[in-house]
CSV table of C-alpha atoms and ligand atoms in Angstrom, one decimal:
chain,number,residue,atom,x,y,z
O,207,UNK,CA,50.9,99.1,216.8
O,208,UNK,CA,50.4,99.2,220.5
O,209,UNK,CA,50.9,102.8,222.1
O,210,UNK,CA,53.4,101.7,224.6
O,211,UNK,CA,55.0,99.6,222.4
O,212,UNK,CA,55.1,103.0,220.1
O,213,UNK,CA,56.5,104.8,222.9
O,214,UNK,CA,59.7,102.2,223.9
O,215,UNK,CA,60.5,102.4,220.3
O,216,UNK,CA,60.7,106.2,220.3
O,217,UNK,CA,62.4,106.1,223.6
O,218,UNK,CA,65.1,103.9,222.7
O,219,UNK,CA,66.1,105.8,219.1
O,220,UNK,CA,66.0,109.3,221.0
O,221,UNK,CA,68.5,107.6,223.6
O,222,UNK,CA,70.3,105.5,221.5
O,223,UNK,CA,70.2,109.1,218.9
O,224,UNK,CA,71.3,111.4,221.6
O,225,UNK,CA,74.6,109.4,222.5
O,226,UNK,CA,75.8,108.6,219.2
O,227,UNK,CA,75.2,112.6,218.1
O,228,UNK,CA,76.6,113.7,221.7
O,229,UNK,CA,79.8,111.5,221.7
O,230,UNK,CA,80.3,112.7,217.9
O,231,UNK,CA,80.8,116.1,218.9
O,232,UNK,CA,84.1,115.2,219.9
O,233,UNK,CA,85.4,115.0,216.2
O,234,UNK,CA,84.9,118.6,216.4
O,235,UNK,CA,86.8,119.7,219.5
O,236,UNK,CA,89.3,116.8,218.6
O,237,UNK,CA,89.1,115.2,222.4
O,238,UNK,CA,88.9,111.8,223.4
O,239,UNK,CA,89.2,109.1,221.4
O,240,UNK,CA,89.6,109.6,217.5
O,241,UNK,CA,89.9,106.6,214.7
O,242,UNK,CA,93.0,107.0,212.8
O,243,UNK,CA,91.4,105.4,210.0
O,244,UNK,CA,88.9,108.5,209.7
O,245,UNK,CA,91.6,111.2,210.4
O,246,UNK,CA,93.2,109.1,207.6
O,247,UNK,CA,90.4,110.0,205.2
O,248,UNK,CA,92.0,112.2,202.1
O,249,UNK,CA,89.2,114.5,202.5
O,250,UNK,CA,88.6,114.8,206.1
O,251,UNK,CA,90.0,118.5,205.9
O,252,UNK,CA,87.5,120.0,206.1
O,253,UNK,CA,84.6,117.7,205.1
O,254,UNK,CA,84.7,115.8,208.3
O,255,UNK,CA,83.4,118.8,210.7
O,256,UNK,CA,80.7,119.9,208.2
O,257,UNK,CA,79.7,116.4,207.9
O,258,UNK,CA,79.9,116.0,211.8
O,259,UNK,CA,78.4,119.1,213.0
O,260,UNK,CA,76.0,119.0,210.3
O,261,UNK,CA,74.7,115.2,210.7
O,262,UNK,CA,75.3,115.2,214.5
O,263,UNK,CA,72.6,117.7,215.1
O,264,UNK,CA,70.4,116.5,212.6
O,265,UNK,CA,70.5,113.0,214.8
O,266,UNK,CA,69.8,114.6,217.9
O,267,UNK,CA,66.7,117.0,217.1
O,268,UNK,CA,65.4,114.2,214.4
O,269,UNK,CA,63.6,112.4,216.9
O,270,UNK,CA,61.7,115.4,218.7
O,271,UNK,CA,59.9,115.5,215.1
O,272,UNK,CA,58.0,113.0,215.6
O,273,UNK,CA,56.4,114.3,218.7
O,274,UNK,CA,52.7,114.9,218.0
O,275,UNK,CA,52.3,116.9,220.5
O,276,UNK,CA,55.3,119.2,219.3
O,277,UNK,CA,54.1,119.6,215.9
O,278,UNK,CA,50.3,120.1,216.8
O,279,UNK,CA,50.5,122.6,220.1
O,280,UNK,CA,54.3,124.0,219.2
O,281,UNK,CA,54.0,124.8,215.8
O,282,UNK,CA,56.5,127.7,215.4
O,283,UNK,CA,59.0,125.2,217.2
O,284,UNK,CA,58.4,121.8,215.1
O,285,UNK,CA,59.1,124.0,212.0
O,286,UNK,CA,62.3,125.8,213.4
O,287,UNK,CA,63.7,122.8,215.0
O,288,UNK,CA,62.9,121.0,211.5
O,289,UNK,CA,65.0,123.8,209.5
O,290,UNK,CA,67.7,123.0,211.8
O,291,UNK,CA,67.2,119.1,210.7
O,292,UNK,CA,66.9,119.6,207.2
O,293,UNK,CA,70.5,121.9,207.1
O,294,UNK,CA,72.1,119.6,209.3
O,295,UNK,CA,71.0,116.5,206.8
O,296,UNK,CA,72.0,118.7,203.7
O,297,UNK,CA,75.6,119.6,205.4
O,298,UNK,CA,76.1,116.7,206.9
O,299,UNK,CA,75.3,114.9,203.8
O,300,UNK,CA,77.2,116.7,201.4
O,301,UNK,CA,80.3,116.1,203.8
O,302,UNK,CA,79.4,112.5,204.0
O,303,UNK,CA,79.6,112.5,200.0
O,304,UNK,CA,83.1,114.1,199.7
O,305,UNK,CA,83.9,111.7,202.5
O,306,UNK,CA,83.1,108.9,201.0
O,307,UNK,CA,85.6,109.5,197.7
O,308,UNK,CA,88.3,109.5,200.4
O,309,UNK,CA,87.6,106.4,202.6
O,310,UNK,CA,90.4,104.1,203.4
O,311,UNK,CA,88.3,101.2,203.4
O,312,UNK,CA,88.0,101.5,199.5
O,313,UNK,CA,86.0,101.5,196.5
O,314,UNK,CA,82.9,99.2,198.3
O,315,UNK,CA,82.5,101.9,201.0
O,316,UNK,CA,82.5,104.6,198.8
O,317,UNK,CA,79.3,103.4,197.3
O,318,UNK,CA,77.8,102.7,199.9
O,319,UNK,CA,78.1,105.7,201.7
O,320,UNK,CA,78.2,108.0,198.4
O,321,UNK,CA,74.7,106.5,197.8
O,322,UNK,CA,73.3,106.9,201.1
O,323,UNK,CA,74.4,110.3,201.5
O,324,UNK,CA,72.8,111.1,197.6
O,325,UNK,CA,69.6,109.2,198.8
O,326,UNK,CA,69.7,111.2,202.1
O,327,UNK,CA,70.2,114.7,200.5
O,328,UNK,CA,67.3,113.7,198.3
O,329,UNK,CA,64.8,112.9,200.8
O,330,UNK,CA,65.3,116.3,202.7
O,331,UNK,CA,64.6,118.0,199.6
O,332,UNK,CA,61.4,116.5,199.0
O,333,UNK,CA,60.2,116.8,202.5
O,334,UNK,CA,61.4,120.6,202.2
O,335,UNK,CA,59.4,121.1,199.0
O,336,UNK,CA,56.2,119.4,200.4
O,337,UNK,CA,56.2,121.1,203.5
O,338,UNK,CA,56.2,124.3,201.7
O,339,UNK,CA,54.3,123.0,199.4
O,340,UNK,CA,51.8,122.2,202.5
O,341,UNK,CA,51.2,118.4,201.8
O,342,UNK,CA,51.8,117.2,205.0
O,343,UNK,CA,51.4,113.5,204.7
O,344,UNK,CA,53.8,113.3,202.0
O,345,UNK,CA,56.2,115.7,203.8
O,346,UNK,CA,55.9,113.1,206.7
O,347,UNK,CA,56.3,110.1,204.9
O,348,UNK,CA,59.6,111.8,203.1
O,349,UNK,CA,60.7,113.0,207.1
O,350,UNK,CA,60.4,108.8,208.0
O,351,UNK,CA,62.6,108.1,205.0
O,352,UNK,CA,65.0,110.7,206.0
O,353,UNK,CA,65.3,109.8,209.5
O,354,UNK,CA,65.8,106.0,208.6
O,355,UNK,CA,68.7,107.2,206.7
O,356,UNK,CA,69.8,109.7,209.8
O,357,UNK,CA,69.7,106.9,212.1
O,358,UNK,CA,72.2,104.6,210.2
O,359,UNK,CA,74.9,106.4,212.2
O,360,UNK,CA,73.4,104.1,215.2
O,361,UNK,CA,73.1,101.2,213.4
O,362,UNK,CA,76.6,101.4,211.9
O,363,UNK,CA,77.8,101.6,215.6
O,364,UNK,CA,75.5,98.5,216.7
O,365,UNK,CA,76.6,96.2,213.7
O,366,UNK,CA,80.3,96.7,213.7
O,367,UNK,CA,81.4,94.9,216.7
O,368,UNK,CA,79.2,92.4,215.6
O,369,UNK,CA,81.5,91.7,213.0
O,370,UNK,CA,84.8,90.1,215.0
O,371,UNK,CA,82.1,87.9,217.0
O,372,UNK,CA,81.1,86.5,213.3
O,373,UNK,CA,84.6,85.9,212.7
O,374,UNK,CA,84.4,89.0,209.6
O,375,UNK,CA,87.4,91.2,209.3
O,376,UNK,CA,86.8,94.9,210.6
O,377,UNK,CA,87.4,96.7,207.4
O,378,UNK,CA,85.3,94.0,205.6
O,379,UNK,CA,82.7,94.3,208.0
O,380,UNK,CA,82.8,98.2,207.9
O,381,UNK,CA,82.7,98.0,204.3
O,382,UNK,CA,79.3,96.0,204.7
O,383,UNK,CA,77.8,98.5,207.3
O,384,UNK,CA,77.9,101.1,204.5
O,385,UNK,CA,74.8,99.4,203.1
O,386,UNK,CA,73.9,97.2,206.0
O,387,UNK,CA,73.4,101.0,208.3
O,388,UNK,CA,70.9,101.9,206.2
O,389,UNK,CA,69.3,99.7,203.2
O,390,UNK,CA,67.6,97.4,205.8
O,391,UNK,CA,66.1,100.7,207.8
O,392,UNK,CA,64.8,101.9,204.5
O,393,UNK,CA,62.9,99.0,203.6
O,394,UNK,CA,61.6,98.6,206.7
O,395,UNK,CA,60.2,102.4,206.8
O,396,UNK,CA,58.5,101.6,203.1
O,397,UNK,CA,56.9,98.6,204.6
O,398,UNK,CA,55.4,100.6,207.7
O,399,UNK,CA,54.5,103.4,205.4
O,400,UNK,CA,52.6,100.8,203.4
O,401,UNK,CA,50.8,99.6,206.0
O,402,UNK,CA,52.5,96.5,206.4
O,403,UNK,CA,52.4,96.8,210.6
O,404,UNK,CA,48.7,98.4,210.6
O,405,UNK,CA,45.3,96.9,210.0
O,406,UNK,CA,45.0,100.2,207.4
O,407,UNK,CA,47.7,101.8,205.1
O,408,UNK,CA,49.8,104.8,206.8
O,409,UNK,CA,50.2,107.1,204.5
O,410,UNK,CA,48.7,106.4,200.7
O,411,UNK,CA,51.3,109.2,199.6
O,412,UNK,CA,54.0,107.3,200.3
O,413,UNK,CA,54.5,105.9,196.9
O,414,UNK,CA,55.2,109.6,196.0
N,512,HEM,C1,73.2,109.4,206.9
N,512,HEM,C2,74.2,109.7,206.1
N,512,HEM,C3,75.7,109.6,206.4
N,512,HEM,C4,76.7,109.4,205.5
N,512,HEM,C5,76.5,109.3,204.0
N,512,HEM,C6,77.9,109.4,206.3
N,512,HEM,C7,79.1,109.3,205.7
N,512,HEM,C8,80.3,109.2,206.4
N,512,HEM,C9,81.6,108.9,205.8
N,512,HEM,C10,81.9,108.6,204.4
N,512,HEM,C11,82.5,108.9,206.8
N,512,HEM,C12,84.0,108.6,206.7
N,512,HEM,C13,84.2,107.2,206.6
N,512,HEM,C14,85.6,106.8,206.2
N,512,HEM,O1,86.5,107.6,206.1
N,512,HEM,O2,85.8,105.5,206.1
N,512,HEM,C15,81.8,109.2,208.1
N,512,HEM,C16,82.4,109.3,209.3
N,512,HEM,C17,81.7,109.8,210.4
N,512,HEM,N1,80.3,110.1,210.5
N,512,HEM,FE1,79.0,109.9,209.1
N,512,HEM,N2,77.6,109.6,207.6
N,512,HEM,C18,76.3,109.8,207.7
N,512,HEM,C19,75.6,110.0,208.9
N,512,HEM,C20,76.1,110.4,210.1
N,512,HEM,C21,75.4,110.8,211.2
N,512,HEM,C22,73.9,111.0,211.3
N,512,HEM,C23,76.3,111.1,212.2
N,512,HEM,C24,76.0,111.7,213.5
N,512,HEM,C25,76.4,111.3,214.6
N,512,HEM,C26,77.6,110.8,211.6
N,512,HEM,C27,78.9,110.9,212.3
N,512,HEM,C28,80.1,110.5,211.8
N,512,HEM,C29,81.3,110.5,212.6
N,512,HEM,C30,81.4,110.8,214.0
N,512,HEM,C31,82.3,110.0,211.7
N,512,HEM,C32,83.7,109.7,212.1
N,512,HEM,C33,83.9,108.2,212.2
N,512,HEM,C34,83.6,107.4,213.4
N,512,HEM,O3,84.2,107.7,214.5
N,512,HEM,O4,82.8,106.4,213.3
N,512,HEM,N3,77.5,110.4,210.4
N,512,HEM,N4,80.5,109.4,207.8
């Protein structure tokens, strides 16, 4: 893929990252505005900050990961500012998981998001291992898959008012964004990891 091309793409999901993570925050401080349906949640006591704090901050330093220039001249930086990812993905995902029992838009949504959150736990764990591990391509490829699963907080944003325009119910379209956020970005990421956009495969661990 074309460097500039690279470069808008990278761009845009730090941006787009940054806002979505920043205006979360607010769930925290309890400012501005708040959906009931969430503070309805059985188990957003308190699963929702952990789960917000946690994910929040994992979406806002994810992107600065894949800086090449961060990980090859700020070493000691790309691996604190990836501890910081990884806890934020483990809290925020094991607050997602709880959350997802409690949802009020029902038993669809809890899959969905029960299952991204498991799948999202998992591929911090692996990346963990295989950085320590040193096996740095693999540790990337797992960091892609994470971070495709990190960004379905921005997706989820972009698809649901798409919903009304579609003539879609919110809570049925809500319960569709809680596959829709993040299945799509996942196959997507295998595809690129398999070469699929490049003349040559990406990584050949990928399949790992
Ligand atoms: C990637 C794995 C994620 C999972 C499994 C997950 C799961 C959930 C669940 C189950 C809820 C409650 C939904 C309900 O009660 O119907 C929720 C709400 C929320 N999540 Fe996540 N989430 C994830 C990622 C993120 C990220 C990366 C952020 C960072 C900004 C985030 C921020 C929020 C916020 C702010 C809410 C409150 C609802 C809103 O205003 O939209 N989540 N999440």
């Amino acid at each position: 893929m074309n460097r500039r091309v690279i470069w808008s793409l990278w761009g845009l999901a730090a941006v787009l990252s940054a806002g979505v993570a920043i205006f979360s925050y607010r769930y925290l401080l309890r400012v501005g505005p708040l959906s009931p349906d969430i503070l309805a949640n059985l188990y957003h006591r308190p699963w929702l900050d952990v789960h917000v704090a946690g994910a929040a901050t994992a979406l806002l330093v994810g992107p600065f990961q894949f800086l090449a220039r961060l990980r090859t001249r700020h070493r000691l930086l790309h691996r604190r500012l990836g501890r910081l990812y990884v806890v934020g993905c483990l809290a925020g995902g094991v607050g997602g998981f709880v959350m997802a029992f409690g949802s009020t838009a029902g038993p669809i949504a809890t899959v969905g998001f029960a299952s991204l959150a498991a799948t999202w736990i998992w591929a911090n764990v692996q990346a963990w291992r295989l950085a320590v591990a040193r096996r740095f391509d693999a540790h990337r490829a797992w960091m892609i898959r994470s971070f495709a699963m990190t960004f379905a907080a921005v997706m989820l944003r972009l698809y649901l008012p798409l919903f009304p325009l579609l003539g879609v119910s919110f809570v049925d379209g809500y319960r569709a964004v809680s596959f829709l956020s993040w299945v799509p970005n996942l196959i997507l990421v295998e595809l690129y990891l398999r070469g699929a956009f490049a003349r040559r495969p990406i990584l050949v661990q990928a399949a790992e």
